[in-house]
Amino acid sequence: MQKGTIAPEANTENPPMASVDGGGDDDAVPLATDTDKIDEEFKKFQDILKDDNGTVNAVNKDTPDDDIEENTKDNTKYPAVVDEAVLSEAPVDDSVVKDATAPSSDPPFPTSFPQYPPSFFTDDRGNLKAVNMVVRNPCLIFSLIIGLCILISFLLQVTVFRAAAEEGTIPITVPVNEFDLGDLRSIQYDSFRLAKDEVQKMKGELANSLDKNVQKQSELAAIAYWVFEADRDNTDKGVFGTADSIQGMKDAYDIFLDSPEFKDYCVLDYRTPVAPGETRKCRTPLSPLTMYYASEWDEVKAGDVIEQLKDPAKVELFNSLATCLIQKQFCEKKPEATPEEESWTLQLGDNIKSITAKWDMEGPLVPNFDQVTEFASYMIELDMFKGTVDFGFDDGFSTSNLVSHFSRGIVFWGGPLADVGNETSKEDAEKIDETEGDQRKDFIKANYLDKMNEQSEKGTHDEINSYYFMTTLIGDVIIDIVTKDAMLAIFSFVFVIIWLRVNTKSWFLAWVGFFEIAVSIPIAWFIFTVVFQIKYFASLNTLALFIVAAIGADDIFIFMDAYKQSQYHPEILVDLETRMSWVYRRTGTAMAITSATTCAAFLCTLITPLASLQSFGIFAAFVILIDYVLVMTLFCTAVVIYHNRYENSACFGCCCPCGLVDPSNTEEARLALEGNEEIQRDRISEFFKVKVAGFIKVPLHRLILGVLFLTWFAIAIWQMSLIEATKESEQFLDEDHPLQKSVTLLNTHFPTADDDLGLKVHFVVGVDEIDRTGVNLLLDPENYGSPNFVAGFDFNEKCQEDLVTFCDELKTAPKYKDLIKRKSGLGSVYCFVEELAAYNVKGDLTGDEYCNFVRQGEWKNKNWQVNPNDLSEIMPRFLKERSCFDENSLETTSERYQDEIGWNGLNLMYASISTESNVLDPFGVGGEAQTRGEYDQFVDIAKEQEKIISQSCGGAVTMTDLDGIFVFMNNQSIYVRSAIQSAVLGVAIAFGVLLISTRVFHLALFASITIMSVLASVVGTMVMLGWTLGSIESTLIGIIAGFSVDYVVHLAHAYEIAKGDTYDRITEAFSDLGISVFNGMITSVAASIPLFFCQLQFFAKFGTFLCLTIAYSWIFANFGFMTLLAQLKIPLKEKGCRL
């Protein structure tokens, strides 16, 4: 028969509660001598054994309740073990109890979990069947899981990566068009964009070859952009203040201009005819140095012009008359003037033209270069000549401030490198462009790149700093930056591996842990793309690698620390199945709660209408889920293998014996407890259990912490309230990187010059609203909807007249002077009707005579309107004519008006009038407020013109751009709104998950307050660091809740499952999870540090964000959340409703 046994005291620091020989305490538990007595005593045990750990504690029947709580909180304090017969309440024939000190062959510890009855998931002993299977077949299951992970990764390679390679693409979706599909801006943008593409497609089906001969090096193929900055010691004179600084800038251009080979790659000047046998010159760089190095400088004439223009009245007079008298345009708008005033205007114009005609950069430096600078300042005052000088001077340069701290210039690279005939197919032309692009890049790298780098090195010139970027080289520069940043990211993962090794004390477990972290990405990607058919894989999804490295390491630490702690619980050391079932239950629930909360927080991004953020949230949730599954399967299996083979050995892998370790760690731990040996606990665990928990328990310490936290929280809230949307273009690279430096200087220190490309704003008639039926960018990133055209669009004579009137108003109306960019005193407008009308009158646009006829508007005095029925005959010929508004006379009307003329080869589907913004450009992304101010003015124009044009042409006027600037303007407001909504919803979800899992209201509430404190602290610190709310910052704020929940949720769950009063629970929570949370924090913070040094600003800011979020989460969870619990001491109910 089985006999009841009371085990000896395992902790020698405390006296035993029971003695079988009559010795010991007077209040020792009486020994059972019959079955009824055993049943009575066992019922007393059941009243105490409430925890999930299967702990068995011997207590005196007279022990006070407070002492009972103290005894039950630490399993090793007064352990007593009852044999299997007692726990199963089986009949016992022999009532004699063995002496605890006598040797026995019976199991010294309980062999079942009575609180887990047999079920589908548990066996008769309460162990998990799945864990039993893992323990019995670890190598087989380990191999199957590894094989399955490799198989899924291989299937991803075949179905996604190989398919993308065959299509010549990459598996990451390039967010060309990122917007809210339901927003007005995106609807207008896609309505016109897709309508234009549809027309081009229909037209391309009719003509697959080029419609013109392209002369050698006649077109712009690339540019070399130089930006110059006055050295901080030379700010009083600027970049044009000394001969040395001017010559320093000239040296940058001479790298190309002094090279004989450059003429084979430059843009050739076809504006002037050349004699037979002569070679064309390269087009002069766009630079203010053309005047400083003019082939001839008439100092007397220049001085006379300056003196005359010092009178503001004369400047105003010249601007009012020059358009008519010199350009011969809009004379009907010319104000009244005397013959003397008109003669003076013409003479001044001739003098200025004679001076500017010699600006060719072919002479020596003009000795009186200060006069050149002053002359330029007055040219900026003249609308007609402003464009000759404004490109090269900064926005502070004027007649009252002759110091320009910055300058810029462009060297032009031409193509094609050989003549291309009009019979060349468009596909062949694209191949030629690609081949020549590679040839040009190789030529630049071999001949000029080293000199350019030397020129841009700090210290090359004492008075200026030079920066450059080239469209040809920028791809290589970005690849180099990405490569270097990737190397920094590798350091993060190396640290993760090393820290896993330090804490697991096993290279085997460290590599398995890193493998499961890494393989979470391809498995999640496979489920994301192949199983759920989500095709939009955003570049933002790459951040999931850093996310899973942080969260995955946390889960590994939780699991491994629970395994280590299990050796201190004698009641579960019966065998490995019992031990691992305890570990699995203890960690599975905790990690399930944190993983569910984190996944839900990331899924909050679904509330945003932006597909990239939705894709990121879904993918990140998949990655966290897969990581959790792998920790509970693969890593669990690895721990069993580690226990069986490597735990008590210093070697690793194939260096170790193939057999099992005997005795195992579980057996050694059990024997140690049987022999009253003290098992040394981990020092860090003891530190958190004794020092940190002890610190929290002291009221004075809690008071100090409370004051500190409240003070900081108030400061963080104050700073958080100061955050504002960005007002400048967002930086792509580190601010000190030469490429970013040049872009920043261009965006912030130069006015919009005549030679700058302004944002083209289109006013379109004939295009209807796009049909977005069935559109879902997540499932089909290329389907934005179907374009529609206005069935009633009619390009009749009245429609043409109204469009011409609209063009004239945009060019000349004073109210648009600040809104629309000016060229030679007139608004920059793309009005194809002007050239079509002149062509309809003359039948030809070739030569200066015909172009003057176009530009001076003489055609308006003729019967110029085109009969709509004649368009099919006139339009094909017209589109092959050279445009009179191209300064090189090389661009055809089809090329110049490719956005404005909706000719599909048979019919005119739409017509557009376009103008250039004076403030916005197609490359930079400015602040929302600035962009919206310009946008609203263009909306007013569209509304005003729709009242007129819609009546004659049919259909509404659609106002949009084709560069996505107005769409991004709305995106910026979406980023801000989504950041707030995602953060709030993430906190709410965390509260809900905690409330459901713990069923303790105040734990869920305090944890949510902790998460909100982290949110406020991170955002407040971002403001202190000078960050504004751009797309990067808004995205990061939206995922703060997902990052910050882990630590507080772990501690809340550990506190909830602990036993005893508040202090006991705090001690046990720190004892069980203090080290795990600490290791997770160290891993995440240390892994984020290399990202600080990334050149790509997104990763640099993400590293800072990750470090701040993790650090604040750890601080508030350990010292905020736990202090709050210790101070309020809200008791937890053991039974019933706990809310």
PDB file of N, CA, C and O in Angstrom, residues 804-856:
ATOM      1  N   VAL A 804      -8.889  80.303 -74.111  1.00  0.00           N
ATOM      2  CA  VAL A 804      -7.878  81.321 -74.396  1.00  0.00           C
ATOM      3  C   VAL A 804      -8.019  82.496 -73.425  1.00  0.00           C
ATOM      4  O   VAL A 804      -7.013  83.026 -72.916  1.00  0.00           O
ATOM      5  N   THR A 805      -9.238  82.882 -73.150  1.00  0.00           N
ATOM      6  CA  THR A 805      -9.463  83.966 -72.185  1.00  0.00           C
ATOM      7  C   THR A 805      -8.933  83.577 -70.806  1.00  0.00           C
ATOM      8  O   THR A 805      -8.323  84.400 -70.106  1.00  0.00           O
ATOM      9  N   PHE A 806      -9.158  82.345 -70.441  1.00  0.00           N
ATOM     10  CA  PHE A 806      -8.648  81.838 -69.165  1.00  0.00           C
ATOM     11  C   PHE A 806      -7.121  81.892 -69.140  1.00  0.00           C
ATOM     12  O   PHE A 806      -6.511  82.312 -68.146  1.00  0.00           O
ATOM     13  N   CYS A 807      -6.478  81.502 -70.247  1.00  0.00           N
ATOM     14  CA  CYS A 807      -5.014  81.553 -70.328  1.00  0.00           C
ATOM     15  C   CYS A 807      -4.503  82.975 -70.158  1.00  0.00           C
ATOM     16  O   CYS A 807      -3.534  83.217 -69.423  1.00  0.00           O
ATOM     17  N   ASP A 808      -5.128  83.910 -70.834  1.00  0.00           N
ATOM     18  CA  ASP A 808      -4.691  85.301 -70.757  1.00  0.00           C
ATOM     19  C   ASP A 808      -4.822  85.851 -69.338  1.00  0.00           C
ATOM     20  O   ASP A 808      -3.961  86.602 -68.859  1.00  0.00           O
ATOM     21  N   GLU A 809      -5.887  85.449 -68.661  1.00  0.00           N
ATOM     22  CA  GLU A 809      -6.090  85.932 -67.297  1.00  0.00           C
ATOM     23  C   GLU A 809      -5.009  85.389 -66.370  1.00  0.00           C
ATOM     24  O   GLU A 809      -4.477  86.112 -65.521  1.00  0.00           O
ATOM     25  N   LEU A 810      -4.671  84.119 -66.529  1.00  0.00           N
ATOM     26  CA  LEU A 810      -3.634  83.531 -65.691  1.00  0.00           C
ATOM     27  C   LEU A 810      -2.277  84.193 -65.938  1.00  0.00           C
ATOM     28  O   LEU A 810      -1.467  84.328 -65.025  1.00  0.00           O
ATOM     29  N   LYS A 811      -2.032  84.636 -67.150  1.00  0.00           N
ATOM     30  CA  LYS A 811      -0.755  85.247 -67.489  1.00  0.00           C
ATOM     31  C   LYS A 811      -0.628  86.677 -66.983  1.00  0.00           C
ATOM     32  O   LYS A 811       0.461  87.105 -66.592  1.00  0.00           O
ATOM     33  N   THR A 812      -1.722  87.412 -67.003  1.00  0.00           N
ATOM     34  CA  THR A 812      -1.608  88.859 -66.803  1.00  0.00           C
ATOM     35  C   THR A 812      -2.286  89.408 -65.556  1.00  0.00           C
ATOM     36  O   THR A 812      -1.955  90.522 -65.129  1.00  0.00           O
ATOM     37  N   ALA A 813      -3.230  88.678 -64.957  1.00  0.00           N
ATOM     38  CA  ALA A 813      -3.989  89.228 -63.826  1.00  0.00           C
ATOM     39  C   ALA A 813      -3.058  89.514 -62.645  1.00  0.00           C
ATOM     40  O   ALA A 813      -2.343  88.615 -62.191  1.00  0.00           O
ATOM     41  N   PRO A 814      -3.045  90.743 -62.138  1.00  0.00           N
ATOM     42  CA  PRO A 814      -2.171  91.083 -61.002  1.00  0.00           C
ATOM     43  C   PRO A 814      -2.458  90.247 -59.754  1.00  0.00           C
ATOM     44  O   PRO A 814      -1.552  89.993 -58.953  1.00  0.00           O
ATOM     45  N   LYS A 815      -3.704  89.807 -59.595  1.00  0.00           N
ATOM     46  CA  LYS A 815      -4.061  89.060 -58.385  1.00  0.00           C
ATOM     47  C   LYS A 815      -3.377  87.697 -58.327  1.00  0.00           C
ATOM     48  O   LYS A 815      -3.331  87.064 -57.267  1.00  0.00           O
ATOM     49  N   TYR A 816      -2.851  87.229 -59.471  1.00  0.00           N
ATOM     50  CA  TYR A 816      -2.182  85.925 -59.497  1.00  0.00           C
ATOM     51  C   TYR A 816      -0.649  86.055 -59.478  1.00  0.00           C
ATOM     52  O   TYR A 816       0.050  85.062 -59.638  1.00  0.00           O
ATOM     53  N   LYS A 817      -0.144  87.265 -59.284  1.00  0.00           N
ATOM     54  CA  LYS A 817       1.299  87.474 -59.382  1.00  0.00           C
ATOM     55  C   LYS A 817       2.078  86.667 -58.350  1.00  0.00           C
ATOM     56  O   LYS A 817       3.155  86.141 -58.642  1.00  0.00           O
ATOM     57  N   ASP A 818       1.535  86.576 -57.144  1.00  0.00           N
ATOM     58  CA  ASP A 818       2.228  85.817 -56.103  1.00  0.00           C
ATOM     59  C   ASP A 818       1.892  84.329 -56.132  1.00  0.00           C
ATOM     60  O   ASP A 818       2.595  83.525 -55.526  1.00  0.00           O
ATOM     61  N   LEU A 819       0.849  83.966 -56.831  1.00  0.00           N
ATOM     62  CA  LEU A 819       0.418  82.572 -56.877  1.00  0.00           C
ATOM     63  C   LEU A 819       1.058  81.814 -58.025  1.00  0.00           C
ATOM     64  O   LEU A 819       1.480  80.654 -57.867  1.00  0.00           O
ATOM     65  N   ILE A 820       1.156  82.463 -59.184  1.00  0.00           N
ATOM     66  CA  ILE A 820       1.641  81.802 -60.392  1.00  0.00           C
ATOM     67  C   ILE A 820       3.043  82.300 -60.723  1.00  0.00           C
ATOM     68  O   ILE A 820       3.317  83.507 -60.682  1.00  0.00           O
ATOM     69  N   LYS A 821       3.914  81.374 -61.032  1.00  0.00           N
ATOM     70  CA  LYS A 821       5.295  81.729 -61.354  1.00  0.00           C
ATOM     71  C   LYS A 821       5.350  82.587 -62.615  1.00  0.00           C
ATOM     72  O   LYS A 821       4.618  82.325 -63.585  1.00  0.00           O
ATOM     73  N   ARG A 822       6.222  83.594 -62.605  1.00  0.00           N
ATOM     74  CA  ARG A 822       6.337  84.510 -63.741  1.00  0.00           C
ATOM     75  C   ARG A 822       7.580  84.185 -64.555  1.00  0.00           C
ATOM     76  O   ARG A 822       8.629  83.839 -64.014  1.00  0.00           O
ATOM     77  N   LYS A 823       7.456  84.296 -65.842  1.00  0.00           N
ATOM     78  CA  LYS A 823       8.579  84.187 -66.765  1.00  0.00           C
ATOM     79  C   LYS A 823       8.509  85.364 -67.726  1.00  0.00           C
ATOM     80  O   LYS A 823       7.523  85.549 -68.427  1.00  0.00           O
ATOM     81  N   SER A 824       9.585  86.159 -67.690  1.00  0.00           N
ATOM     82  CA  SER A 824       9.644  87.378 -68.515  1.00  0.00           C
ATOM     83  C   SER A 824       8.445  88.277 -68.248  1.00  0.00           C
ATOM     84  O   SER A 824       7.901  88.910 -69.164  1.00  0.00           O
ATOM     85  N   GLY A 825       8.011  88.327 -67.014  1.00  0.00           N
ATOM     86  CA  GLY A 825       6.944  89.237 -66.628  1.00  0.00           C
ATOM     87  C   GLY A 825       5.552  88.675 -66.786  1.00  0.00           C
ATOM     88  O   GLY A 825       4.589  89.333 -66.380  1.00  0.00           O
ATOM     89  N   LEU A 826       5.403  87.492 -67.371  1.00  0.00           N
ATOM     90  CA  LEU A 826       4.077  86.908 -67.583  1.00  0.00           C
ATOM     91  C   LEU A 826       3.964  85.595 -66.809  1.00  0.00           C
ATOM     92  O   LEU A 826       4.964  84.920 -66.551  1.00  0.00           O
ATOM     93  N   GLY A 827       2.736  85.257 -66.447  1.00  0.00           N
ATOM     94  CA  GLY A 827       2.508  83.997 -65.765  1.00  0.00           C
ATOM     95  C   GLY A 827       2.904  82.816 -66.638  1.00  0.00           C
ATOM     96  O   GLY A 827       2.710  82.830 -67.855  1.00  0.00           O
ATOM     97  N   SER A 828       3.479  81.799 -66.017  1.00  0.00           N
ATOM     98  CA  SER A 828       3.892  80.595 -66.742  1.00  0.00           C
ATOM     99  C   SER A 828       2.673  79.702 -66.942  1.00  0.00           C
ATOM    100  O   SER A 828       2.186  79.067 -65.996  1.00  0.00           O
ATOM    101  N   VAL A 829       2.190  79.655 -68.159  1.00  0.00           N
ATOM    102  CA  VAL A 829       0.953  78.935 -68.490  1.00  0.00           C
ATOM    103  C   VAL A 829       1.200  78.042 -69.695  1.00  0.00           C
ATOM    104  O   VAL A 829       1.835  78.467 -70.680  1.00  0.00           O
ATOM    105  N   TYR A 830       0.718  76.813 -69.623  1.00  0.00           N
ATOM    106  CA  TYR A 830       0.769  75.877 -70.748  1.00  0.00           C
ATOM    107  C   TYR A 830      -0.605  75.895 -71.416  1.00  0.00           C
ATOM    108  O   TYR A 830      -1.545  75.261 -70.944  1.00  0.00           O
ATOM    109  N   CYS A 831      -0.688  76.643 -72.513  1.00  0.00           N
ATOM    110  CA  CYS A 831      -1.967  76.854 -73.192  1.00  0.00           C
ATOM    111  C   CYS A 831      -1.847  76.386 -74.638  1.00  0.00           C
ATOM    112  O   CYS A 831      -1.424  77.144 -75.520  1.00  0.00           O
ATOM    113  N   PHE A 832      -2.174  75.140 -74.891  1.00  0.00           N
ATOM    114  CA  PHE A 832      -1.996  74.575 -76.228  1.00  0.00           C
ATOM    115  C   PHE A 832      -2.917  75.214 -77.258  1.00  0.00           C
ATOM    116  O   PHE A 832      -2.627  75.198 -78.463  1.00  0.00           O
ATOM    117  N   VAL A 833      -4.021  75.810 -76.793  1.00  0.00           N
ATOM    118  CA  VAL A 833      -4.980  76.402 -77.731  1.00  0.00           C
ATOM    119  C   VAL A 833      -4.334  77.552 -78.496  1.00  0.00           C
ATOM    120  O   VAL A 833      -4.660  77.797 -79.668  1.00  0.00           O
ATOM    121  N   GLU A 834      -3.389  78.281 -77.855  1.00  0.00           N
ATOM    122  CA  GLU A 834      -2.708  79.381 -78.533  1.00  0.00           C
ATOM    123  C   GLU A 834      -1.968  78.888 -79.777  1.00  0.00           C
ATOM    124  O   GLU A 834      -2.107  79.448 -80.875  1.00  0.00           O
ATOM    125  N   GLU A 835      -1.158  77.850 -79.619  1.00  0.00           N
ATOM    126  CA  GLU A 835      -0.375  77.353 -80.748  1.00  0.00           C
ATOM    127  C   GLU A 835      -1.265  76.623 -81.761  1.00  0.00           C
ATOM    128  O   GLU A 835      -1.007  76.678 -82.968  1.00  0.00           O
ATOM    129  N   LEU A 836      -2.288  75.967 -81.284  1.00  0.00           N
ATOM    130  CA  LEU A 836      -3.227  75.304 -82.210  1.00  0.00           C
ATOM    131  C   LEU A 836      -3.955  76.346 -83.058  1.00  0.00           C
ATOM    132  O   LEU A 836      -4.146  76.155 -84.269  1.00  0.00           O
ATOM    133  N   ALA A 837      -4.340  77.457 -82.415  1.00  0.00           N
ATOM    134  CA  ALA A 837      -5.040  78.524 -83.146  1.00  0.00           C
ATOM    135  C   ALA A 837      -4.126  79.141 -84.200  1.00  0.00           C
ATOM    136  O   ALA A 837      -4.536  79.350 -85.360  1.00  0.00           O
ATOM    137  N   ALA A 838      -2.874  79.441 -83.824  1.00  0.00           N
ATOM    138  CA  ALA A 838      -1.926  80.024 -84.784  1.00  0.00           C
ATOM    139  C   ALA A 838      -1.650  79.047 -85.919  1.00  0.00           C
ATOM    140  O   ALA A 838      -1.532  79.449 -87.090  1.00  0.00           O
ATOM    141  N   TYR A 839      -1.535  77.775 -85.603  1.00  0.00           N
ATOM    142  CA  TYR A 839      -1.299  76.764 -86.644  1.00  0.00           C
ATOM    143  C   TYR A 839      -2.498  76.664 -87.574  1.00  0.00           C
ATOM    144  O   TYR A 839      -2.348  76.472 -88.790  1.00  0.00           O
ATOM    145  N   ASN A 840      -3.681  76.802 -87.017  1.00  0.00           N
ATOM    146  CA  ASN A 840      -4.894  76.745 -87.842  1.00  0.00           C
ATOM    147  C   ASN A 840      -4.951  77.904 -88.828  1.00  0.00           C
ATOM    148  O   ASN A 840      -5.472  77.757 -89.937  1.00  0.00           O
ATOM    149  N   VAL A 841      -4.355  79.034 -88.397  1.00  0.00           N
ATOM    150  CA  VAL A 841      -4.333  80.206 -89.287  1.00  0.00           C
ATOM    151  C   VAL A 841      -3.216  80.091 -90.314  1.00  0.00           C
ATOM    152  O   VAL A 841      -3.419  80.310 -91.521  1.00  0.00           O
ATOM    153  N   LYS A 842      -1.996  79.738 -89.881  1.00  0.00           N
ATOM    154  CA  LYS A 842      -0.819  79.743 -90.745  1.00  0.00           C
ATOM    155  C   LYS A 842      -0.535  78.396 -91.407  1.00  0.00           C
ATOM    156  O   LYS A 842       0.093  78.346 -92.470  1.00  0.00           O
ATOM    157  N   GLY A 843      -0.886  77.316 -90.703  1.00  0.00           N
ATOM    158  CA  GLY A 843      -0.574  75.995 -91.236  1.00  0.00           C
ATOM    159  C   GLY A 843       0.867  75.581 -91.026  1.00  0.00           C
ATOM    160  O   GLY A 843       1.302  74.554 -91.553  1.00  0.00           O
ATOM    161  N   ASP A 844       1.605  76.357 -90.234  1.00  0.00           N
ATOM    162  CA  ASP A 844       3.013  76.057 -90.005  1.00  0.00           C
ATOM    163  C   ASP A 844       3.477  76.855 -88.781  1.00  0.00           C
ATOM    164  O   ASP A 844       2.992  77.954 -88.532  1.00  0.00           O
ATOM    165  N   LEU A 845       4.425  76.306 -88.024  1.00  0.00           N
ATOM    166  CA  LEU A 845       4.982  76.998 -86.870  1.00  0.00           C
ATOM    167  C   LEU A 845       6.493  77.081 -86.957  1.00  0.00           C
ATOM    168  O   LEU A 845       7.166  77.348 -85.962  1.00  0.00           O
ATOM    169  N   THR A 846       7.048  76.878 -88.133  1.00  0.00           N
ATOM    170  CA  THR A 846       8.497  76.807 -88.293  1.00  0.00           C
ATOM    171  C   THR A 846       9.082  78.202 -88.482  1.00  0.00           C
ATOM    172  O   THR A 846       8.566  79.003 -89.276  1.00  0.00           O
ATOM    173  N   GLY A 847      10.184  78.452 -87.751  1.00  0.00           N
ATOM    174  CA  GLY A 847      10.916  79.699 -87.942  1.00  0.00           C
ATOM    175  C   GLY A 847      10.468  80.795 -87.007  1.00  0.00           C
ATOM    176  O   GLY A 847       9.387  80.757 -86.415  1.00  0.00           O
ATOM    177  N   ASP A 848      11.329  81.837 -86.887  1.00  0.00           N
ATOM    178  CA  ASP A 848      11.056  82.947 -85.980  1.00  0.00           C
ATOM    179  C   ASP A 848       9.821  83.729 -86.389  1.00  0.00           C
ATOM    180  O   ASP A 848       9.084  84.230 -85.538  1.00  0.00           O
ATOM    181  N   GLU A 849       9.608  83.826 -87.679  1.00  0.00           N
ATOM    182  CA  GLU A 849       8.460  84.614 -88.145  1.00  0.00           C
ATOM    183  C   GLU A 849       7.157  84.020 -87.633  1.00  0.00           C
ATOM    184  O   GLU A 849       6.286  84.737 -87.120  1.00  0.00           O
ATOM    185  N   TYR A 850       7.041  82.732 -87.761  1.00  0.00           N
ATOM    186  CA  TYR A 850       5.806  82.091 -87.318  1.00  0.00           C
ATOM    187  C   TYR A 850       5.696  82.078 -85.799  1.00  0.00           C
ATOM    188  O   TYR A 850       4.616  82.232 -85.240  1.00  0.00           O
ATOM    189  N   CYS A 851       6.841  81.880 -85.146  1.00  0.00           N
ATOM    190  CA  CYS A 851       6.789  81.860 -83.691  1.00  0.00           C
ATOM    191  C   CYS A 851       6.475  83.238 -83.120  1.00  0.00           C
ATOM    192  O   CYS A 851       5.817  83.348 -82.078  1.00  0.00           O
ATOM    193  N   ASN A 852       6.952  84.292 -83.745  1.00  0.00           N
ATOM    194  CA  ASN A 852       6.568  85.639 -83.307  1.00  0.00           C
ATOM    195  C   ASN A 852       5.067  85.836 -83.490  1.00  0.00           C
ATOM    196  O   ASN A 852       4.414  86.501 -82.678  1.00  0.00           O
ATOM    197  N   PHE A 853       4.558  85.282 -84.571  1.00  0.00           N
ATOM    198  CA  PHE A 853       3.120  85.338 -84.836  1.00  0.00           C
ATOM    199  C   PHE A 853       2.350  84.675 -83.683  1.00  0.00           C
ATOM    200  O   PHE A 853       1.280  85.141 -83.294  1.00  0.00           O
ATOM    201  N   VAL A 854       2.924  83.585 -83.148  1.00  0.00           N
ATOM    202  CA  VAL A 854       2.278  82.875 -82.041  1.00  0.00           C
ATOM    203  C   VAL A 854       2.426  83.660 -80.749  1.00  0.00           C
ATOM    204  O   VAL A 854       1.441  83.956 -80.055  1.00  0.00           O
ATOM    205  N   ARG A 855       3.659  84.024 -80.412  1.00  0.00           N
ATOM    206  CA  ARG A 855       3.938  84.617 -79.111  1.00  0.00           C
ATOM    207  C   ARG A 855       3.324  86.001 -78.950  1.00  0.00           C
ATOM    208  O   ARG A 855       2.897  86.367 -77.860  1.00  0.00           O
ATOM    209  N   GLN A 856       3.304  86.779 -80.026  1.00  0.00           N
ATOM    210  CA  GLN A 856       2.781  88.138 -79.947  1.00  0.00           C
ATOM    211  C   GLN A 856       1.266  88.210 -80.091  1.00  0.00           C
ATOM    212  O   GLN A 856       0.688  89.288 -80.004  1.00  0.00           O
TER     213      GLN A 856
END
